[in-house]
Amino acid sequence: MKGSDETGLKKGLWTPEEDRILVDYVQRHGHGKWKSVATSAGLNRSSKSCRLRWTNYLRPDIKRGSVSGEEEQTIIDLHALLGNKWSTIASHLPGRADNEVKNLWSTRLKWKLIQMGIDPVTDGPTTDVHSILASQLQLLAAVNFCNPIDINSALMLQSNAAATIAKTLHLLHNMIEVMGTTASNPATVENQPFGYGLGHEVTELQSNFIDLVASQHQPKPILDSKTCSNSNDVPFASSSFAANVQNSTTLQLPTWITASPECRPRPDINVVQNVNNISNPSTTFEAWGDEATASDSYWRDIIE
DNA sequence: AAACACTTCAACCGCCTAACT
DNA sequence: TAGTTAGGCGGTTGAAGTGTT
């Protein structure tokens, strides 16, 4: 029978009438005994289906509608901490069901992180060179052309762009260094994970990325002190960022990244320190707090 | 206006665990 | 102690909605 399984239980979307029956039953008898709910209420549904419908849609405290930026950030932070523990994450978001959090993550937040150059699985910097460059280009475009009305989003993009570019630059530096030692041997070229012509591709990537940074030397500020006058409105504000950028001498960030004194990136990633440390590659990843990524062997393992 | 592509999200599936017999 | 069952969780699917060509 269409819409039913082999046991005769109905499947598929719930009708308003079924919803009404379920709500009515739960209100009178309470929830928890889903087997009895399914049988006693006269619903031709499985106990699982009843529970799911109630917890994800019908319970009175459920919050429908768009998810706020604050909620999104909470999900991202908790996912970094807990992984795919959707019910646990949802328990920190009043009125949100685990299914909704799960859907939100897989349809929007995951791709958001990927575009920011963050691996959504490890919550660390992505190790795929093509997605790194693609994400940087998208990020730069977004920062340069984003709507100034959305100040918080713009600031987040700016700070993330600065941090991610610094990370990416060094990431490429280390990868190129390791590749250089392996790809220089023609006998091993065919065994390279990126296939034949690795040296050329690496050189091109390096060149493209340097060009990308150089092309940003003409400042194109999207925000000024007028549009961002209140540091309380700015998440992750740090007072040292602008000064540090100006003091940076070895490899300056593009000037457009420089935030106005009140508009600064999150302090947990010291962008300037990372950029300055590029002259000393062995310490940069350590500064990011991930010692495993600091050594050449880490990248050698990935590449091999 | 129609066809197609893409996105969103409700619901199902399979597995795991705890409680009960 | 072993077997059974219900509830819970995360992964996956597919229908519906929306956007694009």
mmCIF file of C-alpha atoms (C1' of nucleotides) in Angstrom:
data_model
loop_
_atom_site.group_PDB
_atom_site.id
_atom_site.type_symbol
_atom_site.label_atom_id
_atom_site.label_comp_id
_atom_site.label_asym_id
_atom_site.label_seq_id
_atom_site.Cartn_x
_atom_site.Cartn_y
_atom_site.Cartn_z
ATOM 1 C CA MET A 1 0.000 0.000 0.000
ATOM 2 C CA LYS A 2 1.308 3.387 -0.953
ATOM 3 C CA GLY A 3 2.542 5.397 2.034
ATOM 4 C CA SER A 4 2.625 2.374 4.322
ATOM 5 C CA ASP A 5 5.297 -0.147 5.258
ATOM 6 C CA GLU A 6 4.912 -3.943 5.376
ATOM 7 C CA THR A 7 3.348 -3.745 8.835
ATOM 8 C CA GLY A 8 0.635 -1.463 7.524
ATOM 9 C CA LEU A 9 1.859 1.554 9.442
ATOM 10 C CA LYS A 10 1.538 4.826 7.643
ATOM 11 C CA LYS A 11 4.672 6.633 6.492
ATOM 12 C CA GLY A 12 5.435 9.971 4.955
ATOM 13 C CA LEU A 13 4.296 13.455 5.787
ATOM 14 C CA TRP A 14 1.964 13.997 8.695
ATOM 15 C CA THR A 15 -1.476 15.441 8.059
ATOM 16 C CA PRO A 16 -2.920 18.255 10.207
ATOM 17 C CA GLU A 17 -5.431 15.773 11.540
ATOM 18 C CA GLU A 18 -2.689 13.378 12.670
ATOM 19 C CA ASP A 19 -0.879 16.273 14.297
ATOM 20 C CA ARG A 20 -4.002 17.242 16.155
ATOM 21 C CA ILE A 21 -4.527 13.681 17.407
ATOM 22 C CA LEU A 22 -0.936 13.412 18.573
ATOM 23 C CA VAL A 23 -0.912 16.783 20.326
ATOM 24 C CA ASP A 24 -4.230 16.012 21.962
ATOM 25 C CA TYR A 25 -3.039 12.651 23.213
ATOM 26 C CA VAL A 26 0.283 13.935 24.549
ATOM 27 C CA GLN A 27 -1.405 16.829 26.304
ATOM 28 C CA ARG A 28 -3.745 14.446 28.070
ATOM 29 C CA HIS A 29 -1.325 11.609 28.820
ATOM 30 C CA GLY A 30 2.105 13.147 28.619
ATOM 31 C CA HIS A 31 4.952 12.071 26.402
ATOM 32 C CA GLY A 32 7.541 9.381 26.925
ATOM 33 C CA LYS A 33 5.567 6.196 26.334
ATOM 34 C CA TRP A 34 5.637 6.396 22.580
ATOM 35 C CA LYS A 35 4.519 2.847 21.992
ATOM 36 C CA SER A 36 1.289 3.492 23.812
ATOM 37 C CA VAL A 37 0.914 6.864 22.141
ATOM 38 C CA ALA A 38 1.111 5.203 18.759
ATOM 39 C CA THR A 39 -1.363 2.452 19.599
ATOM 40 C CA SER A 40 -3.787 4.129 22.012
ATOM 41 C CA ALA A 41 -4.170 7.433 20.207
ATOM 42 C CA GLY A 42 -5.427 5.684 17.106
ATOM 43 C CA LEU A 43 -2.527 6.874 15.028
ATOM 44 C CA ASN A 44 -1.453 4.339 12.479
ATOM 45 C CA ARG A 45 2.150 5.405 12.949
ATOM 46 C CA SER A 46 5.212 3.816 14.496
ATOM 47 C CA SER A 47 6.294 4.894 17.971
ATOM 48 C CA LYS A 48 9.455 6.341 16.484
ATOM 49 C CA SER A 49 7.536 8.377 13.998
ATOM 50 C CA CYS A 50 5.316 9.773 16.770
ATOM 51 C CA ARG A 51 8.274 10.677 18.952
ATOM 52 C CA LEU A 52 10.086 12.337 16.078
ATOM 53 C CA ARG A 53 7.051 14.318 15.056
ATOM 54 C CA TRP A 54 6.542 15.537 18.598
ATOM 55 C CA THR A 55 10.135 16.410 19.438
ATOM 56 C CA ASN A 56 10.960 18.033 16.122
ATOM 57 C CA TYR A 57 7.749 19.798 15.303
ATOM 58 C CA LEU A 58 4.813 19.646 17.676
ATOM 59 C CA ARG A 59 6.138 20.200 21.185
ATOM 60 C CA PRO A 60 4.956 23.567 22.465
ATOM 61 C CA ASP A 61 8.391 25.007 23.207
ATOM 62 C CA ILE A 62 9.697 24.387 19.705
ATOM 63 C CA LYS A 63 10.949 27.507 17.991
ATOM 64 C CA ARG A 64 10.260 27.788 14.291
ATOM 65 C CA GLY A 65 11.654 30.269 11.849
ATOM 66 C CA SER A 66 15.034 31.635 10.926
ATOM 67 C CA VAL A 67 18.080 30.978 13.046
ATOM 68 C CA SER A 68 19.850 34.044 14.418
ATOM 69 C CA GLY A 69 23.516 34.782 13.849
ATOM 70 C CA GLU A 70 24.124 34.200 17.530
ATOM 71 C CA GLU A 71 22.550 30.773 17.290
ATOM 72 C CA GLU A 72 24.625 29.975 14.218
ATOM 73 C CA GLN A 73 27.798 30.944 16.058
ATOM 74 C CA THR A 74 26.772 28.800 19.012
ATOM 75 C CA ILE A 75 26.286 25.834 16.727
ATOM 76 C CA ILE A 76 29.664 26.385 15.076
ATOM 77 C CA ASP A 77 31.414 26.727 18.417
ATOM 78 C CA LEU A 78 29.704 23.716 19.945
ATOM 79 C CA HIS A 79 30.316 21.617 16.862
ATOM 80 C CA ALA A 80 34.006 22.455 17.081
ATOM 81 C CA LEU A 81 33.883 21.263 20.658
ATOM 82 C CA LEU A 82 31.529 18.281 20.441
ATOM 83 C CA GLY A 83 31.433 17.124 16.845
ATOM 84 C CA ASN A 84 28.186 15.700 15.459
ATOM 85 C CA LYS A 85 26.469 15.549 18.831
ATOM 86 C CA TRP A 86 23.331 17.174 17.504
ATOM 87 C CA SER A 87 21.094 16.505 20.457
ATOM 88 C CA THR A 88 23.701 17.911 22.843
ATOM 89 C CA ILE A 89 24.195 20.966 20.659
ATOM 90 C CA ALA A 90 20.439 21.424 20.342
ATOM 91 C CA SER A 91 20.080 21.267 24.111
ATOM 92 C CA HIS A 92 22.089 24.505 24.287
ATOM 93 C CA LEU A 93 19.707 26.197 21.870
ATOM 94 C CA PRO A 94 16.322 26.628 23.541
ATOM 95 C CA GLY A 95 13.480 25.651 21.256
ATOM 96 C CA ARG A 96 15.669 24.103 18.572
ATOM 97 C CA ALA A 97 15.406 20.421 17.687
ATOM 98 C CA ASP A 98 18.420 18.280 16.998
ATOM 99 C CA ASN A 99 17.096 17.542 13.532
ATOM 100 C CA GLU A 100 16.885 21.231 12.760
ATOM 101 C CA VAL A 101 20.415 21.845 14.023
ATOM 102 C CA LYS A 102 21.663 18.935 11.966
ATOM 103 C CA ASN A 103 19.950 20.215 8.845
ATOM 104 C CA LEU A 104 21.207 23.730 9.409
ATOM 105 C CA TRP A 105 24.738 22.461 9.752
ATOM 106 C CA SER A 106 24.751 20.307 6.657
ATOM 107 C CA THR A 107 22.923 22.762 4.418
ATOM 108 C CA ARG A 108 24.450 26.084 5.442
ATOM 109 C CA LEU A 109 27.053 26.254 8.199
ATOM 110 C CA LYS A 110 29.285 23.515 6.830
ATOM 111 C CA TRP A 111 29.636 25.270 3.499
ATOM 112 C CA LYS A 112 30.118 28.558 5.241
ATOM 113 C CA LEU A 113 33.154 27.160 7.045
ATOM 114 C CA ILE A 114 34.483 25.589 3.868
ATOM 115 C CA GLN A 115 34.277 28.953 2.133
ATOM 116 C CA MET A 116 36.205 30.453 5.026
ATOM 117 C CA GLY A 117 38.967 27.899 4.513
ATOM 118 C CA ILE A 118 38.073 25.914 7.600
ATOM 119 C CA ASP A 119 37.730 22.173 7.474
ATOM 120 C CA PRO A 120 34.234 21.495 8.870
ATOM 121 C CA VAL A 121 35.303 18.044 10.053
ATOM 122 C CA THR A 122 38.411 19.011 11.981
ATOM 123 C CA ASP A 123 37.572 22.686 12.432
ATOM 124 C CA GLY A 124 41.158 23.384 11.492
ATOM 125 C CA PRO A 125 42.590 24.883 8.309
ATOM 126 C CA THR A 126 41.644 22.929 5.240
ATOM 127 C CA THR A 127 44.435 20.945 3.589
ATOM 128 C CA ASP A 128 43.043 20.888 0.077
ATOM 129 C CA VAL A 129 45.053 23.371 -1.973
ATOM 130 C CA HIS A 130 42.383 24.008 -4.563
ATOM 131 C CA SER A 131 39.656 24.697 -2.047
ATOM 132 C CA ILE A 132 42.064 26.913 -0.132
ATOM 133 C CA LEU A 133 42.630 29.170 -3.102
ATOM 134 C CA ALA A 134 38.998 29.059 -4.148
ATOM 135 C CA SER A 135 37.903 29.972 -0.660
ATOM 136 C CA GLN A 136 40.319 32.881 -0.506
ATOM 137 C CA LEU A 137 39.074 34.309 -3.757
ATOM 138 C CA GLN A 138 35.469 33.995 -2.662
ATOM 139 C CA LEU A 139 36.323 35.498 0.671
ATOM 140 C CA LEU A 140 38.123 38.455 -0.841
ATOM 141 C CA ALA A 141 35.249 39.101 -3.184
ATOM 142 C CA ALA A 142 32.799 38.900 -0.327
ATOM 143 C CA VAL A 143 34.820 41.273 1.825
ATOM 144 C CA ASN A 144 35.256 43.808 -0.935
ATOM 145 C CA PHE A 145 31.689 43.823 -2.131
ATOM 146 C CA CYS A 146 29.614 42.913 0.870
ATOM 147 C CA ASN A 147 26.747 45.109 1.954
ATOM 148 C CA PRO A 148 27.971 47.633 4.536
ATOM 149 C CA ILE A 149 24.644 47.337 6.285
ATOM 150 C CA ASP A 150 25.641 43.974 7.618
ATOM 151 C CA ILE A 151 28.516 45.259 9.689
ATOM 152 C CA ASN A 152 28.957 42.213 11.842
ATOM 153 C CA SER A 153 29.097 39.886 8.888
ATOM 154 C CA ALA A 154 31.557 42.142 7.145
ATOM 155 C CA LEU A 155 33.768 42.305 10.198
ATOM 156 C CA MET A 156 33.675 38.579 10.625
ATOM 157 C CA LEU A 157 34.641 38.175 7.001
ATOM 158 C CA GLN A 158 37.434 40.683 7.360
ATOM 159 C CA SER A 159 38.906 39.093 10.426
ATOM 160 C CA ASN A 160 38.485 35.606 9.078
ATOM 161 C CA ALA A 161 39.996 36.638 5.785
ATOM 162 C CA ALA A 162 43.038 38.069 7.513
ATOM 163 C CA ALA A 163 43.500 35.051 9.700
ATOM 164 C CA THR A 164 42.842 32.563 6.963
ATOM 165 C CA ILE A 165 45.153 34.249 4.500
ATOM 166 C CA ALA A 166 47.961 34.196 7.025
ATOM 167 C CA LYS A 167 47.310 30.548 7.712
ATOM 168 C CA THR A 168 46.962 29.699 4.059
ATOM 169 C CA LEU A 169 50.145 31.432 3.083
ATOM 170 C CA HIS A 170 52.138 29.469 5.547
ATOM 171 C CA LEU A 171 50.246 26.291 4.745
ATOM 172 C CA LEU A 172 51.295 26.655 1.135
ATOM 173 C CA HIS A 173 54.816 27.513 2.166
ATOM 174 C CA ASN A 174 55.153 24.281 4.123
ATOM 175 C CA MET A 175 53.457 22.183 1.453
ATOM 176 C CA ILE A 176 55.640 23.638 -1.265
ATOM 177 C CA GLU A 177 58.702 23.002 0.842
ATOM 178 C CA VAL A 178 57.783 19.369 1.348
ATOM 179 C CA MET A 179 56.681 18.898 -2.257
ATOM 180 C CA GLY A 180 59.881 20.433 -3.417
ATOM 181 C CA THR A 181 61.870 17.706 -1.759
ATOM 182 C CA THR A 182 59.759 14.894 -3.196
ATOM 183 C CA ALA A 183 58.717 16.221 -6.584
ATOM 184 C CA SER A 184 62.265 17.106 -7.531
ATOM 185 C CA ASN A 185 62.946 13.446 -8.119
ATOM 186 C CA PRO A 186 61.583 12.609 -11.601
ATOM 187 C CA ALA A 187 61.471 8.918 -10.800
ATOM 188 C CA THR A 188 58.807 9.516 -8.199
ATOM 189 C CA VAL A 189 56.623 11.907 -10.135
ATOM 190 C CA GLU A 190 54.159 9.257 -11.265
ATOM 191 C CA ASN A 191 53.542 8.283 -7.675
ATOM 192 C CA GLN A 192 52.655 11.756 -6.575
ATOM 193 C CA PRO A 193 49.119 12.168 -5.300
ATOM 194 C CA PHE A 194 48.542 15.209 -7.489
ATOM 195 C CA GLY A 195 49.773 13.407 -10.561
ATOM 196 C CA TYR A 196 52.269 14.453 -13.208
ATOM 197 C CA GLY A 197 53.301 18.090 -13.406
ATOM 198 C CA LEU A 198 53.220 18.698 -9.711
ATOM 199 C CA GLY A 199 56.099 21.148 -9.750
ATOM 200 C CA HIS A 200 54.381 23.386 -12.236
ATOM 201 C CA GLU A 201 51.124 23.304 -10.324
ATOM 202 C CA VAL A 202 52.836 24.184 -7.091
ATOM 203 C CA THR A 203 54.699 27.046 -8.689
ATOM 204 C CA GLU A 204 51.507 28.304 -10.213
ATOM 205 C CA LEU A 205 49.651 28.104 -6.929
ATOM 206 C CA GLN A 206 52.445 29.953 -5.183
ATOM 207 C CA SER A 207 52.513 32.600 -7.882
ATOM 208 C CA ASN A 208 48.749 33.009 -7.895
ATOM 209 C CA PHE A 209 48.591 33.438 -4.200
ATOM 210 C CA ILE A 210 51.369 35.989 -4.042
ATOM 211 C CA ASP A 211 49.654 37.894 -6.842
ATOM 212 C CA LEU A 212 46.447 37.712 -4.903
ATOM 213 C CA VAL A 213 48.000 39.335 -1.866
ATOM 214 C CA ALA A 214 49.919 41.893 -3.932
ATOM 215 C CA SER A 215 46.777 42.880 -5.795
ATOM 216 C CA GLN A 216 45.269 44.014 -2.547
ATOM 217 C CA HIS A 217 47.913 46.653 -1.829
ATOM 218 C CA GLN A 218 45.516 49.341 -2.977
ATOM 219 C CA PRO A 219 43.271 49.850 0.012
ATOM 220 C CA LYS A 220 39.575 49.369 -0.475
ATOM 221 C CA PRO A 221 38.131 49.797 2.970
ATOM 222 C CA ILE A 222 34.586 48.622 3.358
ATOM 223 C CA LEU A 223 34.189 50.098 6.764
ATOM 224 C CA ASP A 224 35.327 53.234 8.453
ATOM 225 C CA SER A 225 35.185 54.568 11.959
ATOM 226 C CA LYS A 226 31.778 56.069 11.265
ATOM 227 C CA THR A 227 30.124 52.837 10.304
ATOM 228 C CA CYS A 228 31.775 51.011 13.134
ATOM 229 C CA SER A 229 31.952 53.402 15.999
ATOM 230 C CA ASN A 230 31.003 51.151 18.828
ATOM 231 C CA SER A 231 33.375 48.362 19.752
ATOM 232 C CA ASN A 232 30.630 46.745 21.760
ATOM 233 C CA ASP A 233 28.880 45.985 18.529
ATOM 234 C CA VAL A 234 31.878 44.141 17.246
ATOM 235 C CA PRO A 235 32.461 40.551 18.224
ATOM 236 C CA PHE A 236 36.004 39.428 19.002
ATOM 237 C CA ALA A 237 37.388 42.957 19.246
ATOM 238 C CA SER A 238 41.083 43.344 20.022
ATOM 239 C CA SER A 239 42.871 46.618 20.665
ATOM 240 C CA SER A 240 46.243 45.643 19.244
ATOM 241 C CA PHE A 241 45.362 44.587 15.751
ATOM 242 C CA ALA A 242 45.641 47.848 13.802
ATOM 243 C CA ALA A 243 48.852 48.865 15.526
ATOM 244 C CA ASN A 244 50.363 45.468 14.898
ATOM 245 C CA VAL A 245 49.483 45.619 11.250
ATOM 246 C CA GLN A 246 51.223 48.936 10.910
ATOM 247 C CA ASN A 247 54.279 47.632 12.715
ATOM 248 C CA SER A 248 54.477 44.562 10.583
ATOM 249 C CA THR A 249 57.504 44.779 8.290
ATOM 250 C CA THR A 250 58.358 41.374 6.872
ATOM 251 C CA LEU A 251 55.142 40.619 5.033
ATOM 252 C CA GLN A 252 52.356 43.066 5.542
ATOM 253 C CA LEU A 253 48.775 42.103 5.264
ATOM 254 C CA PRO A 254 46.956 43.838 2.493
ATOM 255 C CA THR A 255 45.974 47.237 3.762
ATOM 256 C CA TRP A 256 42.312 46.677 3.090
ATOM 257 C CA ILE A 257 42.344 44.096 5.846
ATOM 258 C CA THR A 258 43.333 46.740 8.357
ATOM 259 C CA ALA A 259 40.305 47.456 10.423
ATOM 260 C CA SER A 260 39.527 50.838 11.817
ATOM 261 C CA PRO A 261 40.617 51.122 15.463
ATOM 262 C CA GLU A 262 37.204 49.977 16.651
ATOM 263 C CA CYS A 263 36.770 47.196 14.111
ATOM 264 C CA ARG A 264 39.136 44.395 14.799
ATOM 265 C CA PRO A 265 39.393 40.666 14.382
ATOM 266 C CA ARG A 266 38.970 38.027 17.001
ATOM 267 C CA PRO A 267 41.888 37.883 19.430
ATOM 268 C CA ASP A 268 42.212 34.120 19.497
ATOM 269 C CA ILE A 269 44.095 34.239 16.203
ATOM 270 C CA ASN A 270 47.039 36.592 16.219
ATOM 271 C CA VAL A 271 47.204 37.414 12.550
ATOM 272 C CA VAL A 272 50.262 39.638 12.604
ATOM 273 C CA GLN A 273 52.243 37.236 14.682
ATOM 274 C CA ASN A 274 51.447 34.491 12.222
ATOM 275 C CA VAL A 275 52.381 36.615 9.255
ATOM 276 C CA ASN A 276 55.630 37.703 10.833
ATOM 277 C CA ASN A 277 56.466 34.144 11.664
ATOM 278 C CA ILE A 278 56.418 33.167 8.040
ATOM 279 C CA SER A 279 60.135 33.876 8.017
ATOM 280 C CA ASN A 280 60.319 31.180 10.639
ATOM 281 C CA PRO A 281 58.032 28.463 9.345
ATOM 282 C CA SER A 282 58.714 25.945 12.041
ATOM 283 C CA THR A 283 56.930 28.015 14.647
ATOM 284 C CA THR A 284 53.825 29.238 12.900
ATOM 285 C CA PHE A 285 51.597 26.230 13.388
ATOM 286 C CA GLU A 286 52.782 25.953 16.957
ATOM 287 C CA ALA A 287 51.525 29.479 17.449
ATOM 288 C CA TRP A 288 48.154 28.263 16.241
ATOM 289 C CA GLY A 289 48.174 25.772 19.058
ATOM 290 C CA ASP A 290 48.388 22.700 16.881
ATOM 291 C CA GLU A 291 51.732 21.112 17.328
ATOM 292 C CA ALA A 292 50.867 18.178 15.117
ATOM 293 C CA THR A 293 50.765 20.437 12.086
ATOM 294 C CA ALA A 294 54.055 22.146 12.868
ATOM 295 C CA SER A 295 56.430 19.589 11.482
ATOM 296 C CA ASP A 296 57.246 18.768 7.911
ATOM 297 C CA SER A 297 56.317 15.167 8.627
ATOM 298 C CA TYR A 298 52.719 16.261 9.095
ATOM 299 C CA TRP A 299 52.526 17.586 5.556
ATOM 300 C CA ARG A 300 54.615 14.753 4.230
ATOM 301 C CA ASP A 301 52.011 12.362 5.644
ATOM 302 C CA ILE A 302 49.182 14.265 3.981
ATOM 303 C CA ILE A 303 50.925 14.496 0.636
ATOM 304 C CA GLU A 304 52.050 10.899 0.684
ATOM 305 C "C1'" DA B 1 5.730 29.410 -19.401
ATOM 306 C "C1'" DA B 2 8.282 25.330 -19.052
ATOM 307 C "C1'" DA B 3 12.150 22.694 -17.913
ATOM 308 C "C1'" DC B 4 15.862 22.045 -15.218
ATOM 309 C "C1'" DA B 5 18.974 22.707 -11.200
ATOM 310 C "C1'" DC B 6 19.583 23.587 -6.665
ATOM 311 C "C1'" DT B 7 18.298 24.051 -1.730
ATOM 312 C "C1'" DT B 8 15.792 23.060 2.278
ATOM 313 C "C1'" DC B 9 13.892 20.236 5.628
ATOM 314 C "C1'" DA B 10 10.623 16.601 7.296
ATOM 315 C "C1'" DA B 11 10.809 11.993 7.893
ATOM 316 C "C1'" DC B 12 12.795 7.394 7.688
ATOM 317 C "C1'" DC B 13 16.480 3.979 8.580
ATOM 318 C "C1'" DG B 14 19.779 1.510 11.075
ATOM 319 C "C1'" DC B 15 22.439 1.226 14.986
ATOM 320 C "C1'" DC B 16 23.322 1.721 19.902
ATOM 321 C "C1'" DT B 17 22.142 1.740 24.741
ATOM 322 C "C1'" DA B 18 19.560 1.230 28.840
ATOM 323 C "C1'" DA B 19 15.802 -0.776 31.111
ATOM 324 C "C1'" DC B 20 13.114 -4.568 31.865
ATOM 325 C "C1'" DT B 21 11.917 -9.555 32.108
ATOM 326 C "C1'" DT C 1 23.043 -13.530 32.708
ATOM 327 C "C1'" DA C 2 20.913 -13.467 28.341
ATOM 328 C "C1'" DG C 3 17.257 -11.990 25.511
ATOM 329 C "C1'" DT C 4 13.913 -8.551 24.313
ATOM 330 C "C1'" DT C 5 12.108 -4.082 23.742
ATOM 331 C "C1'" DA C 6 11.650 0.950 23.698
ATOM 332 C "C1'" DG C 7 13.773 5.156 23.256
ATOM 333 C "C1'" DG C 8 17.332 7.986 21.439
ATOM 334 C "C1'" DC C 9 20.791 9.415 18.142
ATOM 335 C "C1'" DG C 10 23.216 10.408 13.799
ATOM 336 C "C1'" DG C 11 23.134 9.594 8.867
ATOM 337 C "C1'" DT C 12 20.554 9.586 4.775
ATOM 338 C "C1'" DT C 13 16.769 10.181 1.583
ATOM 339 C "C1'" DG C 14 13.336 12.251 -1.138
ATOM 340 C "C1'" DA C 15 9.522 15.530 -1.679
ATOM 341 C "C1'" DA C 16 8.523 20.255 -1.953
ATOM 342 C "C1'" DG C 17 9.839 24.789 -2.700
ATOM 343 C "C1'" DT C 18 12.629 28.207 -5.020
ATOM 344 C "C1'" DG C 19 15.690 30.054 -8.379
ATOM 345 C "C1'" DT C 20 17.655 30.084 -12.982
ATOM 346 C "C1'" DT C 21 17.860 29.456 -17.842
#
